[in-house]
Short mmCIF file of C-alpha atoms and ligand atoms in Angstrom, two decimals:
data_model
loop_
_atom_site.label_atom_id
_atom_site.label_comp_id
_atom_site.label_asym_id
_atom_site.label_seq_id
_atom_site.Cartn_x
_atom_site.Cartn_y
_atom_site.Cartn_z
CA MET A 1 -1.64 12.54 -11.58
CA TYR A 2 -0.86 14.59 -8.54
CA ILE A 3 -1.51 14.66 -4.83
CA ASN A 4 -3.54 17.68 -3.69
CA ASN A 5 -3.56 17.03 -0.01
CA LEU A 6 -1.72 14.78 2.41
CA LYS A 7 -2.71 14.24 6.02
CA LEU A 8 -0.65 12.25 8.52
CA GLU A 9 -1.86 11.50 12.03
CA ASN A 10 0.55 9.79 14.43
CA PHE A 11 2.59 8.48 11.52
CA ARG A 12 6.18 7.99 12.77
CA ASN A 13 7.38 11.38 14.07
CA TYR A 14 4.31 13.27 12.78
CA ASN A 15 1.54 14.00 15.26
CA LEU A 16 -0.53 15.92 12.80
CA LEU A 17 0.46 17.03 9.34
CA ASP A 18 -2.01 18.51 6.89
CA ILE A 19 -0.54 19.97 3.72
CA ASP A 20 -1.70 21.03 0.29
CA LEU A 21 0.86 20.15 -2.32
CA ASP A 22 1.68 21.92 -5.54
CA LYS A 23 0.99 20.17 -8.86
CA GLY A 24 4.63 20.67 -9.78
CA LEU A 25 7.69 20.71 -7.60
CA ASN A 26 7.43 20.52 -3.81
CA ILE A 27 10.59 20.90 -1.78
CA PHE A 28 10.90 19.79 1.84
CA ILE A 29 13.91 21.22 3.60
CA GLY A 30 15.07 20.07 7.01
CA ASN A 31 18.01 18.92 9.07
CA ASN A 32 18.70 15.25 9.67
CA ALA A 33 16.07 13.25 11.56
CA GLN A 34 13.22 15.75 11.14
CA GLY A 35 10.83 13.61 9.10
CA LYS A 36 11.74 14.09 5.44
CA THR A 37 12.10 10.42 4.59
CA ASN A 38 9.09 9.55 6.75
CA LEU A 39 6.95 11.85 4.63
CA LEU A 40 8.03 10.12 1.41
CA GLU A 41 7.50 6.75 3.04
CA SER A 42 3.87 7.65 3.75
CA ILE A 43 3.30 8.34 0.05
CA TYR A 44 5.01 5.09 -0.87
CA ILE A 45 2.60 3.28 1.45
CA LEU A 46 -0.36 4.97 -0.21
CA ALA A 47 0.89 3.65 -3.55
CA ILE A 48 2.11 0.18 -2.69
CA GLY A 49 0.16 -0.59 0.49
CA LYS A 50 3.20 -1.24 2.61
CA SER A 51 6.58 0.30 3.29
CA TYR A 52 9.76 -0.29 1.32
CA LYS A 53 11.61 -0.64 4.57
CA GLU A 54 11.66 -4.13 6.03
CA HIS A 55 9.37 -3.80 9.01
CA LYS A 56 5.97 -4.34 10.43
CA ASP A 57 3.07 -1.91 10.08
CA MET A 58 3.17 -1.37 13.85
CA GLU A 59 6.48 0.43 13.58
CA LEU A 60 4.82 3.14 11.53
CA ILE A 61 2.67 4.19 14.48
CA ASN A 62 4.08 7.04 16.55
CA TRP A 63 5.77 5.57 19.63
CA ASP A 64 3.47 7.40 22.03
CA LYS A 65 0.25 6.66 20.17
CA GLU A 66 -2.13 3.77 19.58
CA ASP A 67 -3.07 4.24 15.94
CA LEU A 68 -2.28 6.18 12.79
CA TYR A 69 -3.94 7.62 9.71
CA ILE A 70 -2.52 8.38 6.30
CA LYS A 71 -4.98 10.27 4.13
CA THR A 72 -4.71 11.75 0.69
CA ILE A 73 -6.70 13.42 -2.01
CA LEU A 74 -5.38 12.77 -5.48
CA THR A 75 -6.24 14.25 -8.85
CA LYS A 76 -6.07 12.00 -11.89
CA LYS A 77 -6.93 12.74 -15.49
CA TYR A 78 -10.62 11.98 -15.22
CA ARG A 79 -11.37 11.86 -11.51
CA GLU A 80 -10.41 12.57 -7.96
CA GLU A 81 -9.52 9.79 -5.50
CA HIS A 82 -9.63 9.86 -1.72
CA ILE A 83 -7.51 7.26 0.04
CA ASN A 84 -7.45 6.63 3.80
CA ILE A 85 -5.24 4.12 5.55
CA TYR A 86 -5.74 3.31 9.22
CA ILE A 87 -3.46 1.10 11.32
CA ASN A 88 -3.65 0.38 15.03
CA LYS A 89 -1.56 -1.45 17.58
CA ASN A 90 -3.90 -4.45 17.61
CA LYS A 91 -2.78 -5.10 14.05
CA LYS A 92 -5.95 -3.76 12.58
CA LYS A 93 -5.40 -2.18 9.18
CA THR A 94 -8.18 -0.72 7.09
CA ILE A 95 -8.03 1.03 3.77
CA SER A 96 -10.79 3.00 2.16
CA ILE A 97 -10.95 4.43 -1.33
CA ASN A 98 -13.52 7.14 -1.90
CA GLU A 99 -15.16 6.27 1.44
CA LEU A 100 -15.55 2.59 0.55
CA TYR A 101 -13.58 0.06 2.56
CA ILE A 102 -11.60 -2.39 0.50
CA ASN A 103 -11.08 -5.97 1.61
CA LYS A 104 -8.05 -6.63 -0.55
CA LEU A 105 -4.84 -4.70 -0.91
CA ILE A 106 -4.98 -5.27 -4.64
CA LYS A 107 -7.70 -2.63 -4.98
CA LEU A 108 -5.27 0.00 -3.74
CA ILE A 109 -2.38 -0.94 -5.99
CA GLY A 110 -1.97 1.23 -9.04
CA ILE A 111 -4.21 4.12 -7.97
CA ILE A 112 -1.10 6.11 -7.22
CA ASN A 113 1.96 5.48 -9.38
CA ILE A 114 5.31 6.54 -8.04
CA VAL A 115 8.93 6.40 -9.00
CA ILE A 116 11.25 6.85 -6.05
CA PHE A 117 14.89 7.92 -5.93
CA THR A 118 16.66 7.32 -2.62
CA PRO A 119 20.24 7.23 -1.37
CA ASP A 120 19.67 3.49 -0.88
CA ASP A 121 19.39 2.99 -4.62
CA LEU A 122 22.98 1.85 -4.86
CA LEU A 123 22.08 -1.09 -2.65
CA PHE A 124 20.48 -2.35 -5.82
CA PHE A 125 23.97 -3.52 -6.75
CA LYS A 126 25.44 -4.16 -3.32
CA ASN A 127 22.66 -6.29 -1.88
CA GLY A 128 21.41 -9.73 -2.78
CA PRO A 129 18.77 -10.69 -5.35
CA ASP A 130 15.87 -10.36 -2.91
CA VAL A 131 16.28 -6.57 -2.95
CA ARG A 132 16.13 -6.50 -6.74
CA ARG A 133 13.15 -8.84 -6.88
CA GLN A 134 11.30 -6.77 -4.31
CA TYR A 135 12.03 -3.59 -6.25
CA PHE A 136 10.79 -4.93 -9.58
CA ASP A 137 7.81 -6.65 -7.98
CA ALA A 138 6.66 -3.30 -6.62
CA GLN A 139 7.20 -1.60 -9.98
CA ILE A 140 5.42 -4.25 -12.02
CA SER A 141 2.54 -4.45 -9.54
CA GLN A 142 1.90 -0.73 -9.86
CA ILE A 143 0.99 -1.16 -13.50
CA ASP A 144 -0.35 -4.71 -13.41
CA ARG A 145 -2.70 -5.81 -10.66
CA VAL A 146 -2.94 -9.34 -12.00
CA TYR A 147 0.79 -9.65 -11.47
CA PHE A 148 0.41 -8.39 -7.92
CA GLU A 149 -2.17 -11.07 -7.24
CA ASN A 150 -0.10 -13.81 -8.88
CA ILE A 151 3.05 -12.95 -7.01
CA GLN A 152 1.21 -12.93 -3.66
CA LYS A 153 -0.28 -16.33 -4.40
CA TYR A 154 3.02 -17.67 -5.63
CA TYR A 155 4.94 -16.67 -2.50
CA LYS A 156 2.21 -18.14 -0.33
CA ILE A 157 2.46 -21.45 -2.16
CA VAL A 158 6.25 -21.51 -1.86
CA LYS A 159 5.87 -21.02 1.88
CA GLN A 160 3.29 -23.79 2.22
CA ARG A 161 5.22 -26.13 -0.03
CA ASN A 162 8.35 -25.54 2.08
CA ASN A 163 6.43 -26.54 5.17
CA ILE A 164 5.30 -29.72 3.49
CA LEU A 165 8.83 -30.53 2.31
CA LYS A 166 10.01 -30.39 5.92
CA ASN A 167 8.03 -33.58 6.50
CA LYS A 168 10.45 -36.24 5.32
CA ASN A 169 7.68 -38.78 4.61
CA VAL A 170 5.64 -36.56 2.36
CA SER A 171 4.05 -38.57 -0.43
CA ARG A 172 4.58 -37.82 -4.10
CA GLU A 173 0.81 -37.35 -4.52
CA THR A 174 0.56 -34.66 -1.86
CA LEU A 175 3.47 -32.79 -3.32
CA CYS A 176 2.01 -33.03 -6.81
CA VAL A 177 -0.93 -30.84 -5.86
CA TRP A 178 1.45 -28.17 -4.65
CA ASP A 179 3.76 -28.53 -7.63
CA HIS A 180 0.85 -27.91 -9.91
CA GLN A 181 -0.03 -24.59 -8.23
CA LEU A 182 3.59 -23.60 -7.88
CA MET A 183 4.03 -23.95 -11.62
CA GLN A 184 0.71 -22.36 -12.48
CA TYR A 185 1.47 -19.08 -10.67
CA GLY A 186 5.22 -19.36 -11.12
CA LYS A 187 4.89 -19.41 -14.89
CA GLU A 188 2.69 -16.32 -14.84
CA VAL A 189 5.31 -14.54 -12.77
CA ILE A 190 8.14 -15.56 -15.09
CA ARG A 191 6.18 -14.50 -18.16
CA LYS A 192 5.33 -11.07 -16.76
CA ARG A 193 8.82 -10.38 -15.46
CA SER A 194 10.43 -11.16 -18.78
CA GLU A 195 7.82 -9.10 -20.62
CA TYR A 196 8.43 -6.15 -18.28
CA VAL A 197 12.19 -6.30 -18.68
CA LYS A 198 11.81 -6.43 -22.46
CA GLU A 199 9.59 -3.36 -22.50
CA LEU A 200 11.87 -1.51 -20.15
CA GLN A 201 14.95 -2.43 -22.16
CA ASN A 202 13.51 -0.73 -25.24
CA ILE A 203 13.18 2.51 -23.32
CA ILE A 204 16.22 2.43 -21.07
CA PHE A 205 18.69 1.92 -23.91
CA GLU A 206 18.15 5.35 -25.46
CA ILE A 207 17.87 7.14 -22.14
CA HIS A 208 21.14 5.68 -20.94
CA LYS A 209 22.86 6.56 -24.17
CA SER A 210 21.90 10.17 -23.79
CA LEU A 211 22.81 10.24 -20.08
CA THR A 212 26.30 9.01 -20.93
CA SER A 213 26.81 11.13 -24.07
CA ASN A 214 26.54 8.06 -26.30
CA LYS A 215 29.36 6.28 -24.51
CA GLU A 216 27.45 3.43 -22.93
CA ASP A 217 25.11 0.76 -24.21
CA ILE A 218 23.06 -0.60 -21.37
CA GLU A 219 21.30 -3.93 -21.17
CA LEU A 220 18.83 -4.90 -18.48
CA ILE A 221 18.79 -8.65 -18.04
CA TYR A 222 16.27 -10.92 -16.39
CA ASN A 223 18.20 -13.84 -14.91
CA ASN A 224 15.38 -16.26 -14.35
CA ASN A 225 16.10 -19.29 -12.21
CA VAL A 226 14.04 -21.46 -14.51
CA SER A 227 12.17 -20.98 -17.78
CA GLU A 228 8.47 -21.67 -18.19
CA GLN A 229 9.27 -24.64 -20.40
CA ASP A 230 11.77 -26.30 -18.06
CA PHE A 231 9.89 -25.68 -14.82
CA GLU A 232 8.34 -29.12 -14.56
CA LYS A 233 11.50 -31.00 -15.49
CA GLU A 234 13.71 -29.01 -13.15
CA LEU A 235 11.28 -29.41 -10.30
CA GLU A 236 11.30 -33.16 -10.83
CA ASN A 237 15.11 -33.21 -10.94
CA SER A 238 15.55 -31.34 -7.71
CA LEU A 239 12.99 -33.28 -5.70
CA GLU A 240 15.54 -35.29 -3.70
CA LEU A 241 17.55 -32.19 -2.79
CA GLU A 242 14.39 -30.30 -1.90
CA LYS A 243 13.34 -33.06 0.46
CA LYS A 244 16.79 -33.09 1.99
CA TYR A 245 16.90 -29.34 2.66
CA GLY A 246 13.18 -28.84 3.19
CA TYR A 247 12.62 -25.98 0.82
CA THR A 248 11.63 -25.18 -2.74
CA MET A 249 14.72 -24.78 -4.88
CA VAL A 250 13.30 -24.11 -8.30
CA GLY A 251 11.17 -21.16 -9.36
CA PRO A 252 10.95 -17.39 -9.75
CA HIS A 253 11.45 -16.80 -6.00
CA LYS A 254 15.11 -17.36 -6.92
CA ASP A 255 15.20 -15.01 -9.89
CA ASP A 256 17.57 -12.10 -10.24
CA TYR A 257 18.08 -9.07 -12.46
CA SER A 258 21.32 -7.57 -13.70
CA PHE A 259 22.71 -4.86 -15.93
CA LYS A 260 25.41 -4.95 -18.53
CA VAL A 261 27.15 -1.83 -19.72
CA ASN A 262 29.07 -2.20 -22.96
CA ASN A 263 28.71 -5.92 -22.44
CA LYS A 264 30.28 -6.00 -18.97
CA ASP A 265 28.38 -6.90 -15.83
CA LEU A 266 27.73 -3.68 -13.95
CA LYS A 267 27.52 -5.20 -10.47
CA ARG A 268 30.92 -6.77 -10.87
CA TYR A 269 32.83 -4.24 -12.97
CA GLY A 270 30.96 -0.96 -12.86
CA SER A 271 32.27 2.09 -11.01
CA GLN A 272 30.11 3.72 -8.37
CA GLY A 273 29.25 6.50 -10.82
CA GLN A 274 28.32 4.07 -13.58
CA GLN A 275 26.07 2.17 -11.22
CA ARG A 276 24.41 5.36 -10.09
CA THR A 277 23.81 6.40 -13.68
CA ALA A 278 22.29 3.04 -14.54
CA ILE A 279 19.85 3.38 -11.66
CA LEU A 280 18.96 6.85 -12.87
CA SER A 281 18.33 5.50 -16.37
CA LEU A 282 16.23 2.72 -14.89
CA LYS A 283 14.00 5.16 -13.03
CA PHE A 284 13.65 7.49 -16.02
CA ALA A 285 12.68 4.49 -18.11
CA GLU A 286 10.07 3.55 -15.51
CA ILE A 287 8.57 7.03 -15.65
CA GLU A 288 8.18 6.64 -19.41
CA LEU A 289 6.78 3.12 -19.14
CA ILE A 290 4.20 4.10 -16.54
CA LYS A 291 3.17 7.00 -18.74
CA ASN A 292 2.87 4.77 -21.81
CA ILE A 293 0.83 2.15 -20.01
CA THR A 294 -1.46 4.20 -17.77
CA GLY A 295 -1.64 7.45 -19.70
CA GLU A 296 -0.78 9.31 -16.48
CA ASN A 297 2.44 10.76 -15.20
CA PRO A 298 3.68 9.04 -12.05
CA ILE A 299 4.64 11.07 -8.99
CA LEU A 300 8.37 11.43 -8.39
CA LEU A 301 9.76 11.05 -4.91
CA LEU A 302 13.33 12.25 -4.54
CA ASP A 303 14.93 11.64 -1.17
CA ASP A 304 17.97 13.84 -0.91
CA VAL A 305 19.57 12.63 -4.13
CA LEU A 306 20.15 15.74 -6.23
CA SER A 307 23.37 16.78 -4.53
CA GLU A 308 24.94 13.40 -5.23
CA LEU A 309 24.67 13.77 -8.99
CA ASP A 310 27.03 15.55 -11.32
CA ASN A 311 25.91 18.46 -13.43
CA GLN A 312 24.83 16.58 -16.50
CA ARG A 313 22.78 14.04 -14.56
CA GLN A 314 21.20 16.76 -12.47
CA LYS A 315 20.08 18.46 -15.68
CA HIS A 316 18.41 15.28 -16.90
CA LEU A 317 16.66 14.76 -13.61
CA ILE A 318 15.50 18.38 -13.63
CA LYS A 319 14.05 17.83 -17.09
CA TYR A 320 11.77 15.15 -15.64
CA ILE A 321 11.04 17.12 -12.50
CA GLN A 322 9.52 19.88 -14.58
CA LYS A 323 7.05 17.54 -16.21
CA VAL A 324 5.51 15.67 -13.28
CA GLN A 325 4.56 16.25 -9.66
CA THR A 326 7.73 15.91 -7.65
CA ILE A 327 8.27 15.71 -3.94
CA LEU A 328 11.87 16.43 -3.17
CA THR A 329 13.63 16.44 0.17
CA THR A 330 16.91 18.07 0.94
CA THR A 331 18.96 19.09 3.96
CA GLU A 332 20.31 22.16 2.25
CA PHE A 333 18.87 24.57 -0.23
CA ASP A 334 21.51 24.58 -2.95
CA GLU A 335 21.07 27.88 -4.83
CA ASN A 336 22.88 26.60 -7.89
CA ILE A 337 20.55 23.68 -8.36
CA MET A 338 17.39 25.41 -7.25
CA LYS A 339 17.72 28.34 -9.62
CA GLU A 340 17.37 25.85 -12.48
CA LEU A 341 14.07 24.65 -11.11
CA ASN A 342 10.56 25.89 -11.37
CA ILE A 343 9.62 25.61 -7.72
CA GLY A 344 5.97 25.25 -6.73
CA LYS A 345 6.09 25.16 -2.94
CA ILE A 346 8.76 25.03 -0.28
CA PHE A 347 8.16 23.52 3.15
CA ASN A 348 10.51 23.67 6.12
CA ILE A 349 10.31 20.57 8.29
CA LYS A 350 11.31 20.52 11.93
CA GLU A 351 10.54 17.69 14.34
CA GLY A 352 7.63 16.42 12.31
CA LYS A 353 6.05 19.83 11.82
CA ILE A 354 6.02 22.36 9.02
CA VAL A 355 7.51 25.56 10.35
N1 ATP B 401 7.28 5.16 15.00
C1 ATP B 401 7.95 6.29 15.26
N2 ATP B 401 7.49 7.15 16.21
C2 ATP B 401 8.14 8.31 16.45
N3 ATP B 401 9.24 8.70 15.80
C3 ATP B 401 9.74 7.88 14.85
C4 ATP B 401 9.11 6.66 14.52
N4 ATP B 401 9.82 6.06 13.53
C5 ATP B 401 10.84 6.88 13.25
N5 ATP B 401 10.81 7.98 14.02
C6 ATP B 401 11.74 9.12 14.06
O1 ATP B 401 11.55 9.94 12.95
C7 ATP B 401 12.70 10.74 12.82
C8 ATP B 401 12.82 11.31 11.43
O2 ATP B 401 13.17 10.30 10.51
P1 ATP B 401 13.42 10.56 8.96
O3 ATP B 401 14.05 9.34 8.43
O4 ATP B 401 12.17 11.01 8.29
O5 ATP B 401 14.45 11.77 9.00
P2 ATP B 401 15.02 12.65 7.79
O6 ATP B 401 14.46 14.02 7.95
O7 ATP B 401 14.80 11.96 6.52
O8 ATP B 401 16.56 12.70 8.17
P3 ATP B 401 17.86 12.48 7.25
O9 ATP B 401 18.18 13.84 6.69
O10 ATP B 401 18.86 12.08 8.26
O11 ATP B 401 17.59 11.45 6.23
C9 ATP B 401 13.85 9.84 13.27
O12 ATP B 401 14.68 10.53 14.14
C10 ATP B 401 13.18 8.69 13.98
O13 ATP B 401 13.70 8.50 15.27
MG1 MG B 402 16.05 10.92 5.23
#
């Protein structure tokens, strides 16, 4: 799949942007704070429905304006898709696909598949489990709408159940109703997450081997807080504590993911370079998985990451860049890297405008 056209109106520092993209490699060059990351963020929102940054939709609207549009025309194997997102300051948000308004975000998910590389990727190891959960939730949702729906429902139930637990006199019967739903959706989430990790592991192992010249065996691990089988028992066991602290202590909202390289935990023992390489392998594996499952190539978003990689890793990344639509941002045009690439279009960004 590839994006033909992208239009931004009053999106962050863009007043009006209207660009036709190349099917292959698109490079956006600009100094700091000109709008490179904002542009990639808009594409992320088209794919996932909301930003990867922790913030409210309102913050996406240009400071001096009342509302924004993000519009795109996309070519897929068998059809074209038109997506429009509108957000205004009164918290109104509407999304239309091929001129039809959708009432649920789920209808947007998966139309555009993306794999994004950002300088923040290393936070994958430095931050807490919520960052890793959020990352994988977005990736799984892109290829499985049922998962997206289950995870939304699950988080909602956790929130409501927490509210109920805050009432010290809550009866066992009341809680039972919530426990039932918590387990129903929770088990679906656990099942899908472990299935996803298994599928990804099959792919990532070989990719990582080749990225590290056969030196490293990588293992992606799903550290689930509770298994499907033990959910009920563990929930029962932690009831007293849950009542004491007023929140749900068992379930996939406490899951985590980790990597092992040659049997050693990468978060704890890995060097910066090893961690970076693992993330690269992860993303390459995701490209392959999306392709296997949807039959379409995802779109690659690369936010100023090429220069941080060594030669060998750059070459691998370039190999993927040549196969799928890529939107790459950079502050400097590095001749050495660029001469290896088959460039489609180059855009110069300055203060939210193409110059
Ligand atoms: N809602 C908004 N309205 C107007 N401007 C905004 C809004 N949100 C962010 N900006 C501005 O957009 C500018 C460009 O941000 P962006 O992150 O895209 O820069 P960049 O080109 O990626 O820079 P860098 O090379 O430093 O990563 C920032 O200076 C920021 O102040
Ligand atoms: Mg940036």
